[in-house]
PDB file of C-alpha atoms and ligand atoms in Angstrom:
ATOM      1  CA  GLU A  10     -49.754  22.561   9.616  1.00  0.00           C
ATOM      2  CA  MET A  11     -53.521  22.414   9.734  1.00  0.00           C
ATOM      3  CA  MET A  12     -53.359  26.158  10.205  1.00  0.00           C
ATOM      4  CA  LYS A  13     -51.589  26.386   7.204  1.00  0.00           C
ATOM      5  CA  GLU A  14     -53.889  24.609   5.156  1.00  0.00           C
ATOM      6  CA  LEU A  15     -56.246  26.640   6.148  1.00  0.00           C
ATOM      7  CA  LEU A  16     -54.652  30.035   5.271  1.00  0.00           C
ATOM      8  CA  GLY A  17     -53.515  28.733   1.841  1.00  0.00           C
ATOM      9  CA  LEU A  18     -49.869  28.859   2.536  1.00  0.00           C
ATOM     10  CA  SER A  19     -49.318  24.832   1.835  1.00  0.00           C
ATOM     11  CA  THR A  20     -50.800  26.024  -1.882  1.00  0.00           C
ATOM     12  CA  LEU A  21     -48.345  29.170  -1.934  1.00  0.00           C
ATOM     13  CA  GLU A  22     -45.425  26.940  -0.798  1.00  0.00           C
ATOM     14  CA  GLN A  23     -46.090  24.174  -3.469  1.00  0.00           C
ATOM     15  CA  ARG A  24     -46.576  26.964  -6.430  1.00  0.00           C
ATOM     16  CA  LEU A  25     -43.353  28.847  -5.290  1.00  0.00           C
ATOM     17  CA  GLN A  26     -41.166  25.308  -5.361  1.00  0.00           C
ATOM     18  CA  SER A  27     -42.029  24.912  -8.435  1.00  0.00           C
ATOM     19  CA  LYS A  28     -41.980  28.486  -9.878  1.00  0.00           C
ATOM     20  CA  LEU A  29     -38.392  28.950  -8.046  1.00  0.00           C
ATOM     21  CA  GLY A  30     -37.191  25.412  -8.468  1.00  0.00           C
ATOM     22  CA  VAL A  31     -36.283  25.234  -4.716  1.00  0.00           C
ATOM     23  CA  THR A  32     -36.736  21.911  -3.097  1.00  0.00           C
ATOM     24  CA  LYS A  33     -38.213  23.655   0.025  1.00  0.00           C
ATOM     25  CA  VAL A  34     -40.090  26.762   0.687  1.00  0.00           C
ATOM     26  CA  ILE A  35     -41.788  27.889   3.826  1.00  0.00           C
ATOM     27  CA  VAL A  36     -44.196  30.817   3.740  1.00  0.00           C
ATOM     28  CA  VAL A  37     -45.330  32.570   6.858  1.00  0.00           C
ATOM     29  CA  SER A  38     -48.361  34.563   7.034  1.00  0.00           C
ATOM     30  CA  GLY A  39     -48.222  38.372   6.550  1.00  0.00           C
ATOM     31  CA  ASP A  40     -46.054  40.869   4.673  1.00  0.00           C
ATOM     32  CA  SER A  41     -42.751  42.196   6.517  1.00  0.00           C
ATOM     33  CA  ASP A  42     -43.065  45.294   4.354  1.00  0.00           C
ATOM     34  CA  ASP A  43     -46.083  46.110   6.544  1.00  0.00           C
ATOM     35  CA  ASN A  44     -45.441  44.470  10.028  1.00  0.00           C
ATOM     36  CA  ASP A  45     -42.046  43.997  11.465  1.00  0.00           C
ATOM     37  CA  TRP A  46     -43.092  41.087  13.492  1.00  0.00           C
ATOM     38  CA  VAL A  47     -43.483  39.263  10.339  1.00  0.00           C
ATOM     39  CA  LYS A  48     -39.731  39.407   9.854  1.00  0.00           C
ATOM     40  CA  HIS A  49     -39.561  37.489  13.632  1.00  0.00           C
ATOM     41  CA  GLU A  50     -42.093  34.878  12.201  1.00  0.00           C
ATOM     42  CA  MET A  51     -39.586  34.040   9.070  1.00  0.00           C
ATOM     43  CA  GLY A  52     -36.820  33.897  12.003  1.00  0.00           C
ATOM     44  CA  ARG A  53     -39.022  31.503  14.129  1.00  0.00           C
ATOM     45  CA  ALA A  54     -39.013  29.043  11.007  1.00  0.00           C
ATOM     46  CA  ALA A  55     -35.285  29.713   9.926  1.00  0.00           C
ATOM     47  CA  VAL A  56     -34.428  28.672  13.638  1.00  0.00           C
ATOM     48  CA  LEU A  57     -36.411  25.430  13.166  1.00  0.00           C
ATOM     49  CA  GLU A  58     -34.945  24.845  10.073  1.00  0.00           C
ATOM     50  CA  LEU A  59     -31.504  25.380  11.337  1.00  0.00           C
ATOM     51  CA  ASN A  60     -31.828  23.303  14.226  1.00  0.00           C
ATOM     52  CA  SER A  61     -33.147  20.425  12.333  1.00  0.00           C
ATOM     53  CA  LYS A  62     -29.988  20.174  10.176  1.00  0.00           C
ATOM     54  CA  VAL A  63     -27.294  21.236  12.586  1.00  0.00           C
ATOM     55  CA  LYS A  64     -24.907  18.666  14.050  1.00  0.00           C
ATOM     56  CA  ALA A  65     -22.335  19.039  16.827  1.00  0.00           C
ATOM     57  CA  LYS A  66     -19.079  20.922  16.055  1.00  0.00           C
ATOM     58  CA  ASP A  67     -20.782  22.111  12.587  1.00  0.00           C
ATOM     59  CA  VAL A  68     -19.733  25.531  11.758  1.00  0.00           C
ATOM     60  CA  ILE A  69     -22.491  27.952  10.629  1.00  0.00           C
ATOM     61  CA  ALA A  70     -22.050  30.844   8.341  1.00  0.00           C
ATOM     62  CA  VAL A  71     -24.475  34.029   8.532  1.00  0.00           C
ATOM     63  CA  MET A  72     -24.905  37.413   6.680  1.00  0.00           C
ATOM     64  CA  GLY A  73     -26.267  40.498   7.673  1.00  0.00           C
ATOM     65  CA  GLY A  74     -29.285  42.357   7.179  1.00  0.00           C
ATOM     66  CA  THR A  75     -32.463  43.156   9.317  1.00  0.00           C
ATOM     67  CA  THR A  76     -34.201  40.180   8.322  1.00  0.00           C
ATOM     68  CA  LEU A  77     -30.870  38.067   9.860  1.00  0.00           C
ATOM     69  CA  ALA A  78     -30.990  39.877  12.878  1.00  0.00           C
ATOM     70  CA  ALA A  79     -34.538  38.831  13.475  1.00  0.00           C
ATOM     71  CA  VAL A  80     -33.824  35.498  12.861  1.00  0.00           C
ATOM     72  CA  ALA A  81     -30.972  35.693  15.492  1.00  0.00           C
ATOM     73  CA  SER A  82     -33.321  37.357  17.891  1.00  0.00           C
ATOM     74  CA  MET A  83     -35.206  34.132  17.456  1.00  0.00           C
ATOM     75  CA  MET A  84     -32.507  31.616  18.473  1.00  0.00           C
ATOM     76  CA  THR A  85     -33.091  29.150  21.372  1.00  0.00           C
ATOM     77  CA  ALA A  86     -30.415  27.400  23.659  1.00  0.00           C
ATOM     78  CA  ASP A  87     -29.846  24.004  22.628  1.00  0.00           C
ATOM     79  CA  THR A  88     -27.510  21.228  24.123  1.00  0.00           C
ATOM     80  CA  LYS A  89     -26.094  20.288  20.610  1.00  0.00           C
ATOM     81  CA  MET A  90     -25.088  24.008  19.893  1.00  0.00           C
ATOM     82  CA  LYS A  91     -22.244  23.731  22.745  1.00  0.00           C
ATOM     83  CA  GLU A  92     -19.571  22.855  20.119  1.00  0.00           C
ATOM     84  CA  VAL A  93     -21.265  24.700  17.163  1.00  0.00           C
ATOM     85  CA  VAL A  94     -19.082  27.705  15.745  1.00  0.00           C
ATOM     86  CA  PHE A  95     -21.087  30.812  14.052  1.00  0.00           C
ATOM     87  CA  VAL A  96     -19.042  32.914  12.010  1.00  0.00           C
ATOM     88  CA  PRO A  97     -19.863  35.735   9.412  1.00  0.00           C
ATOM     89  CA  ALA A  98     -20.117  34.563   5.912  1.00  0.00           C
ATOM     90  CA  ARG A  99     -18.074  37.709   4.469  1.00  0.00           C
ATOM     91  CA  GLY A 100     -16.533  40.563   5.867  1.00  0.00           C
ATOM     92  CA  GLY A 101     -17.692  44.430   6.086  1.00  0.00           C
ATOM     93  CA  LEU A 102     -20.553  45.339   3.491  1.00  0.00           C
ATOM     94  CA  GLY A 103     -21.150  48.899   4.820  1.00  0.00           C
ATOM     95  CA  GLU A 104     -23.971  47.898   7.135  1.00  0.00           C
ATOM     96  CA  ARG A 105     -24.972  49.636  10.223  1.00  0.00           C
ATOM     97  CA  VAL A 106     -23.298  47.693  13.444  1.00  0.00           C
ATOM     98  CA  GLU A 107     -26.590  45.718  14.195  1.00  0.00           C
ATOM     99  CA  ASN A 108     -26.818  44.777  10.776  1.00  0.00           C
ATOM    100  CA  GLN A 109     -23.199  43.331  10.511  1.00  0.00           C
ATOM    101  CA  ALA A 110     -22.619  39.684  10.067  1.00  0.00           C
ATOM    102  CA  ASN A 111     -20.132  39.949  12.798  1.00  0.00           C
ATOM    103  CA  THR A 112     -22.846  41.160  15.236  1.00  0.00           C
ATOM    104  CA  ILE A 113     -25.545  39.006  14.245  1.00  0.00           C
ATOM    105  CA  SER A 114     -23.116  35.718  14.276  1.00  0.00           C
ATOM    106  CA  ALA A 115     -22.169  36.758  17.848  1.00  0.00           C
ATOM    107  CA  GLU A 116     -26.201  37.210  18.730  1.00  0.00           C
ATOM    108  CA  PHE A 117     -26.778  33.793  17.203  1.00  0.00           C
ATOM    109  CA  ALA A 118     -23.946  32.072  19.444  1.00  0.00           C
ATOM    110  CA  SER A 119     -24.908  33.806  22.679  1.00  0.00           C
ATOM    111  CA  ARG A 120     -28.502  32.870  22.154  1.00  0.00           C
ATOM    112  CA  ALA A 121     -27.824  29.365  21.029  1.00  0.00           C
ATOM    113  CA  GLY A 122     -24.975  28.867  23.723  1.00  0.00           C
ATOM    114  CA  ALA A 123     -22.673  28.064  21.039  1.00  0.00           C
ATOM    115  CA  GLU A 124     -19.153  29.709  20.035  1.00  0.00           C
ATOM    116  CA  TYR A 125     -18.481  32.489  17.804  1.00  0.00           C
ATOM    117  CA  ARG A 126     -15.426  34.007  15.431  1.00  0.00           C
ATOM    118  CA  LEU A 127     -15.267  37.365  14.396  1.00  0.00           C
ATOM    119  CA  LEU A 128     -13.928  38.437  10.951  1.00  0.00           C
ATOM    120  CA  HIS A 129     -12.367  41.826  11.084  1.00  0.00           C
ATOM    121  CA  VAL A 130     -12.500  43.517   7.506  1.00  0.00           C
ATOM    122  CA  PRO A 131     -12.909  47.297   6.803  1.00  0.00           C
ATOM    123  CA  ASP A 132     -15.793  47.892   4.528  1.00  0.00           C
ATOM    124  CA  GLN A 133     -13.919  49.635   1.997  1.00  0.00           C
ATOM    125  CA  LEU A 134     -11.070  47.786   0.866  1.00  0.00           C
ATOM    126  CA  SER A 135      -8.386  48.749  -1.320  1.00  0.00           C
ATOM    127  CA  GLU A 136      -7.035  46.236  -3.898  1.00  0.00           C
ATOM    128  CA  GLU A 137      -3.751  46.286  -2.100  1.00  0.00           C
ATOM    129  CA  ALA A 138      -5.436  45.916   1.454  1.00  0.00           C
ATOM    130  CA  TYR A 139      -7.363  43.235   0.081  1.00  0.00           C
ATOM    131  CA  SER A 140      -4.478  41.333  -1.118  1.00  0.00           C
ATOM    132  CA  SER A 141      -2.350  41.686   1.941  1.00  0.00           C
ATOM    133  CA  LEU A 142      -5.318  41.165   4.649  1.00  0.00           C
ATOM    134  CA  ARG A 143      -5.921  37.864   3.073  1.00  0.00           C
ATOM    135  CA  LEU A 144      -2.594  36.618   3.947  1.00  0.00           C
ATOM    136  CA  GLU A 145      -2.856  37.707   7.643  1.00  0.00           C
ATOM    137  CA  PRO A 146      -2.622  34.485   9.440  1.00  0.00           C
ATOM    138  CA  SER A 147      -5.840  35.454  11.890  1.00  0.00           C
ATOM    139  CA  VAL A 148      -7.536  36.317   8.677  1.00  0.00           C
ATOM    140  CA  GLN A 149      -6.626  32.850   7.235  1.00  0.00           C
ATOM    141  CA  GLU A 150      -7.784  31.167  10.196  1.00  0.00           C
ATOM    142  CA  ILE A 151     -11.119  32.264  10.123  1.00  0.00           C
ATOM    143  CA  LEU A 152     -11.527  31.947   6.412  1.00  0.00           C
ATOM    144  CA  ALA A 153     -10.951  28.146   6.687  1.00  0.00           C
ATOM    145  CA  LEU A 154     -13.419  28.084   9.228  1.00  0.00           C
ATOM    146  CA  ILE A 155     -15.866  29.740   6.980  1.00  0.00           C
ATOM    147  CA  LYS A 156     -15.153  27.755   4.117  1.00  0.00           C
ATOM    148  CA  SER A 157     -15.745  24.661   6.068  1.00  0.00           C
ATOM    149  CA  ALA A 158     -19.372  26.086   6.919  1.00  0.00           C
ATOM    150  CA  ALA A 159     -21.906  23.177   6.836  1.00  0.00           C
ATOM    151  CA  VAL A 160     -24.950  25.657   6.896  1.00  0.00           C
ATOM    152  CA  VAL A 161     -25.237  29.167   5.510  1.00  0.00           C
ATOM    153  CA  ILE A 162     -28.007  31.440   5.994  1.00  0.00           C
ATOM    154  CA  HIS A 163     -28.414  34.651   4.106  1.00  0.00           C
ATOM    155  CA  GLY A 164     -30.665  37.298   3.245  1.00  0.00           C
ATOM    156  CA  ILE A 165     -31.727  39.035  -0.127  1.00  0.00           C
ATOM    157  CA  GLY A 166     -32.168  42.376  -0.530  1.00  0.00           C
ATOM    158  CA  VAL A 167     -33.415  44.724  -3.389  1.00  0.00           C
ATOM    159  CA  ALA A 168     -30.316  46.086  -5.358  1.00  0.00           C
ATOM    160  CA  GLU A 169     -30.914  49.918  -5.135  1.00  0.00           C
ATOM    161  CA  THR A 170     -31.879  49.831  -1.456  1.00  0.00           C
ATOM    162  CA  MET A 171     -28.923  47.909  -0.630  1.00  0.00           C
ATOM    163  CA  ALA A 172     -26.640  50.403  -2.539  1.00  0.00           C
ATOM    164  CA  LEU A 173     -28.315  53.389  -0.729  1.00  0.00           C
ATOM    165  CA  ARG A 174     -28.100  51.610   2.608  1.00  0.00           C
ATOM    166  CA  ARG A 175     -24.277  50.935   2.084  1.00  0.00           C
ATOM    167  CA  ASN A 176     -23.407  54.734   0.719  1.00  0.00           C
ATOM    168  CA  SER A 177     -21.876  53.118  -2.594  1.00  0.00           C
ATOM    169  CA  ALA A 178     -20.486  55.668  -4.581  1.00  0.00           C
ATOM    170  CA  ALA A 179     -22.595  57.304  -7.364  1.00  0.00           C
ATOM    171  CA  LYS A 180     -20.276  55.521  -9.897  1.00  0.00           C
ATOM    172  CA  ILE A 181     -21.471  52.208  -8.256  1.00  0.00           C
ATOM    173  CA  LYS A 182     -24.976  53.274  -8.481  1.00  0.00           C
ATOM    174  CA  ASN A 183     -25.094  54.415 -11.881  1.00  0.00           C
ATOM    175  CA  HIS A 184     -23.637  51.227 -12.887  1.00  0.00           C
ATOM    176  CA  LEU A 185     -26.172  49.019 -11.203  1.00  0.00           C
ATOM    177  CA  SER A 186     -29.249  51.215 -12.538  1.00  0.00           C
ATOM    178  CA  ASP A 187     -27.460  51.074 -16.173  1.00  0.00           C
ATOM    179  CA  ASP A 188     -27.119  47.558 -15.890  1.00  0.00           C
ATOM    180  CA  GLU A 189     -30.628  47.060 -14.577  1.00  0.00           C
ATOM    181  CA  ALA A 190     -29.495  45.435 -11.343  1.00  0.00           C
ATOM    182  CA  VAL A 191     -32.421  44.246  -9.159  1.00  0.00           C
ATOM    183  CA  GLY A 192     -31.435  41.976  -6.491  1.00  0.00           C
ATOM    184  CA  GLU A 193     -28.287  41.421  -4.019  1.00  0.00           C
ATOM    185  CA  ALA A 194     -27.115  38.720  -1.674  1.00  0.00           C
ATOM    186  CA  PHE A 195     -23.709  38.158  -0.358  1.00  0.00           C
ATOM    187  CA  GLY A 196     -22.335  41.394  -1.727  1.00  0.00           C
ATOM    188  CA  TYR A 197     -23.085  40.239  -5.310  1.00  0.00           C
ATOM    189  CA  TYR A 198     -25.885  42.154  -7.121  1.00  0.00           C
ATOM    190  CA  PHE A 199     -27.804  40.496  -9.907  1.00  0.00           C
ATOM    191  CA  ASN A 200     -30.116  41.591 -12.810  1.00  0.00           C
ATOM    192  CA  LYS A 201     -33.265  39.770 -13.381  1.00  0.00           C
ATOM    193  CA  ASN A 202     -31.834  36.827 -15.384  1.00  0.00           C
ATOM    194  CA  GLY A 203     -29.581  36.230 -12.169  1.00  0.00           C
ATOM    195  CA  GLU A 204     -26.153  37.314 -13.712  1.00  0.00           C
ATOM    196  CA  ILE A 205     -23.842  38.969 -11.719  1.00  0.00           C
ATOM    197  CA  ILE A 206     -23.717  42.821 -12.507  1.00  0.00           C
ATOM    198  CA  TYR A 207     -21.285  44.013  -9.474  1.00  0.00           C
ATOM    199  CA  LYS A 208     -19.484  42.374  -6.844  1.00  0.00           C
ATOM    200  CA  GLN A 209     -18.536  44.302  -3.692  1.00  0.00           C
ATOM    201  CA  ARG A 210     -14.699  43.362  -2.616  1.00  0.00           C
ATOM    202  CA  THR A 211     -14.674  41.599   0.880  1.00  0.00           C
ATOM    203  CA  ILE A 212     -12.995  38.831   2.273  1.00  0.00           C
ATOM    204  CA  GLY A 213     -15.140  35.678   3.022  1.00  0.00           C
ATOM    205  CA  LEU A 214     -17.183  33.076   1.387  1.00  0.00           C
ATOM    206  CA  GLN A 215     -17.766  33.701  -2.502  1.00  0.00           C
ATOM    207  CA  LEU A 216     -20.624  32.627  -4.308  1.00  0.00           C
ATOM    208  CA  ASP A 217     -19.072  29.819  -6.080  1.00  0.00           C
ATOM    209  CA  GLU A 218     -18.086  28.287  -2.833  1.00  0.00           C
ATOM    210  CA  LEU A 219     -21.591  27.735  -1.949  1.00  0.00           C
ATOM    211  CA  ASP A 220     -21.388  24.052  -3.090  1.00  0.00           C
ATOM    212  CA  GLN A 221     -23.360  20.847  -2.463  1.00  0.00           C
ATOM    213  CA  ASN A 222     -21.824  20.231   1.192  1.00  0.00           C
ATOM    214  CA  LYS A 223     -23.342  23.794   2.309  1.00  0.00           C
ATOM    215  CA  TYR A 224     -26.941  23.739   3.454  1.00  0.00           C
ATOM    216  CA  VAL A 225     -28.083  27.314   2.239  1.00  0.00           C
ATOM    217  CA  ILE A 226     -30.997  28.706   4.048  1.00  0.00           C
ATOM    218  CA  SER A 227     -32.325  31.848   2.119  1.00  0.00           C
ATOM    219  CA  VAL A 228     -34.627  34.158   4.215  1.00  0.00           C
ATOM    220  CA  ALA A 229     -36.261  36.968   2.490  1.00  0.00           C
ATOM    221  CA  GLY A 230     -40.025  38.293   2.575  1.00  0.00           C
ATOM    222  CA  GLY A 231     -41.997  41.626   1.817  1.00  0.00           C
ATOM    223  CA  HIS A 232     -43.743  42.230  -1.476  1.00  0.00           C
ATOM    224  CA  SER A 233     -40.838  44.801  -2.247  1.00  0.00           C
ATOM    225  CA  LYS A 234     -38.251  41.987  -2.383  1.00  0.00           C
ATOM    226  CA  ALA A 235     -40.081  39.632  -4.974  1.00  0.00           C
ATOM    227  CA  LYS A 236     -38.053  40.602  -8.136  1.00  0.00           C
ATOM    228  CA  ALA A 237     -35.107  40.399  -6.099  1.00  0.00           C
ATOM    229  CA  ILE A 238     -35.813  36.967  -4.442  1.00  0.00           C
ATOM    230  CA  LEU A 239     -36.825  35.872  -8.188  1.00  0.00           C
ATOM    231  CA  ALA A 240     -33.301  36.948  -9.787  1.00  0.00           C
ATOM    232  CA  TYR A 241     -31.041  35.071  -6.778  1.00  0.00           C
ATOM    233  CA  MET A 242     -33.504  31.947  -7.391  1.00  0.00           C
ATOM    234  CA  LYS A 243     -32.051  32.062 -11.353  1.00  0.00           C
ATOM    235  CA  ASN A 244     -28.864  30.953 -10.429  1.00  0.00           C
ATOM    236  CA  CYS A 245     -27.694  30.929  -6.966  1.00  0.00           C
ATOM    237  CA  PRO A 246     -27.622  28.110  -4.644  1.00  0.00           C
ATOM    238  CA  SER A 247     -30.652  27.972  -2.212  1.00  0.00           C
ATOM    239  CA  ASP A 248     -31.729  24.416  -0.352  1.00  0.00           C
ATOM    240  CA  VAL A 249     -34.754  26.278   1.617  1.00  0.00           C
ATOM    241  CA  LEU A 250     -36.313  29.717   1.031  1.00  0.00           C
ATOM    242  CA  ILE A 251     -38.209  31.043   3.945  1.00  0.00           C
ATOM    243  CA  THR A 252     -40.553  33.970   2.891  1.00  0.00           C
ATOM    244  CA  ASP A 253     -43.590  35.599   3.637  1.00  0.00           C
ATOM    245  CA  GLU A 254     -47.608  35.907   2.285  1.00  0.00           C
ATOM    246  CA  GLY A 255     -46.423  39.395   0.777  1.00  0.00           C
ATOM    247  CA  ALA A 256     -43.469  38.077  -1.189  1.00  0.00           C
ATOM    248  CA  ALA A 257     -44.995  34.873  -2.478  1.00  0.00           C
ATOM    249  CA  ARG A 258     -47.960  36.622  -3.591  1.00  0.00           C
ATOM    250  CA  SER A 259     -46.091  38.906  -5.387  1.00  0.00           C
ATOM    251  CA  LEU A 260     -43.964  36.458  -6.841  1.00  0.00           C
ATOM    252  CA  LEU A 261     -47.024  34.610  -8.129  1.00  0.00           C
ATOM    253  CA  GLU A 262     -48.628  37.419  -9.455  1.00  0.00           C
ATOM    254  CA  ASN A 263     -49.401  37.144 -13.492  1.00  0.00           C
ATOM    255  CA  GLU A 264     -49.176  33.640 -13.627  1.00  0.00           C
TER     256      GLU A 264
HETATM  257  O1  LIG B 329     -25.793  43.462   3.705  1.00  0.00           O
HETATM  258  C1  LIG B 329     -26.074  41.993   4.103  1.00  0.00           C
HETATM  259  C2  LIG B 329     -27.467  41.596   3.568  1.00  0.00           C
HETATM  260  O2  LIG B 329     -27.537  40.218   3.811  1.00  0.00           O
HETATM  261  C3  LIG B 329     -27.453  41.808   2.235  1.00  0.00           C
HETATM  262  O3  LIG B 329     -26.598  40.678   1.438  1.00  0.00           O
HETATM  263  C4  LIG B 329     -28.643  41.497   1.932  1.00  0.00           C
HETATM  264  O4  LIG B 329     -29.300  42.062   0.320  1.00  0.00           O
HETATM  265  C5  LIG B 329     -29.330  42.450   2.934  1.00  0.00           C
HETATM  266  O5  LIG B 329     -28.424  42.391   4.007  1.00  0.00           O
HETATM  267  C6  LIG B 329     -30.800  41.996   3.459  1.00  0.00           C
HETATM  268  O6  LIG B 329     -31.310  42.903   4.359  1.00  0.00           O
HETATM  269  P1  LIG B 329     -32.390  43.358   5.086  1.00  0.00           P
HETATM  270  O7  LIG B 329     -33.002  41.889   5.789  1.00  0.00           O
HETATM  271  O8  LIG B 329     -32.393  44.130   6.010  1.00  0.00           O
HETATM  272  O9  LIG B 329     -33.651  43.524   3.958  1.00  0.00           O
END
């Protein structure tokens, strides 16, 4: 804490809390766009936050991405995690296997000494496949677990970057740029006012299911994500934002 004072990080945290309207903001030093270890520092902070909230038998839903992969890699074993279950918050979103929510949820569980459950849903789902898959008993079982999650940990991305990374169709990319999408989280794309421009079809947690009963931990850093973070925080729930100095300073510019 004293170190944070010296680095001026506490001031950044307070300013961000009031700018974004988030109750709690944690800023780690550095910029994850420039140095990869910064993601691990955000990961360390996220693990502390998670451990302070989680109770025996809780379900923890996690999203994918490189930031969440770094968070999972910092997870530590804890006896109270024994009966905790990690689940992916949503199904396939076109990520590489190491960045998929399923993989990351299993990684969290194995490091924590917890349980995990997989959600097998292909990336490209037709309307028909989506409707029938949702009715599968095995899918329904894990969906019920996901919806019961006490804690949700997710990343936030730059809209254009995410559409490219997911090899989205040209039609979708055009739609996103025409409607000025800036941020993405949970498979939802937002404009700068936080309005949903496009939603990727997949099974799992829907944005409007992130209610008061779920403790939402948002983890995103790097100066390039400033606009995306701001867009997400306009309308979407977050109980704590864990970010880095790069994103924080960029978010507070021109104030
Ligand atoms: O695709 C999963 C996801 O969590 C997205 O919702 C988010 O935009 C992205 O990953 C963040 O990825 P990264 O941490 O690699 O920037």
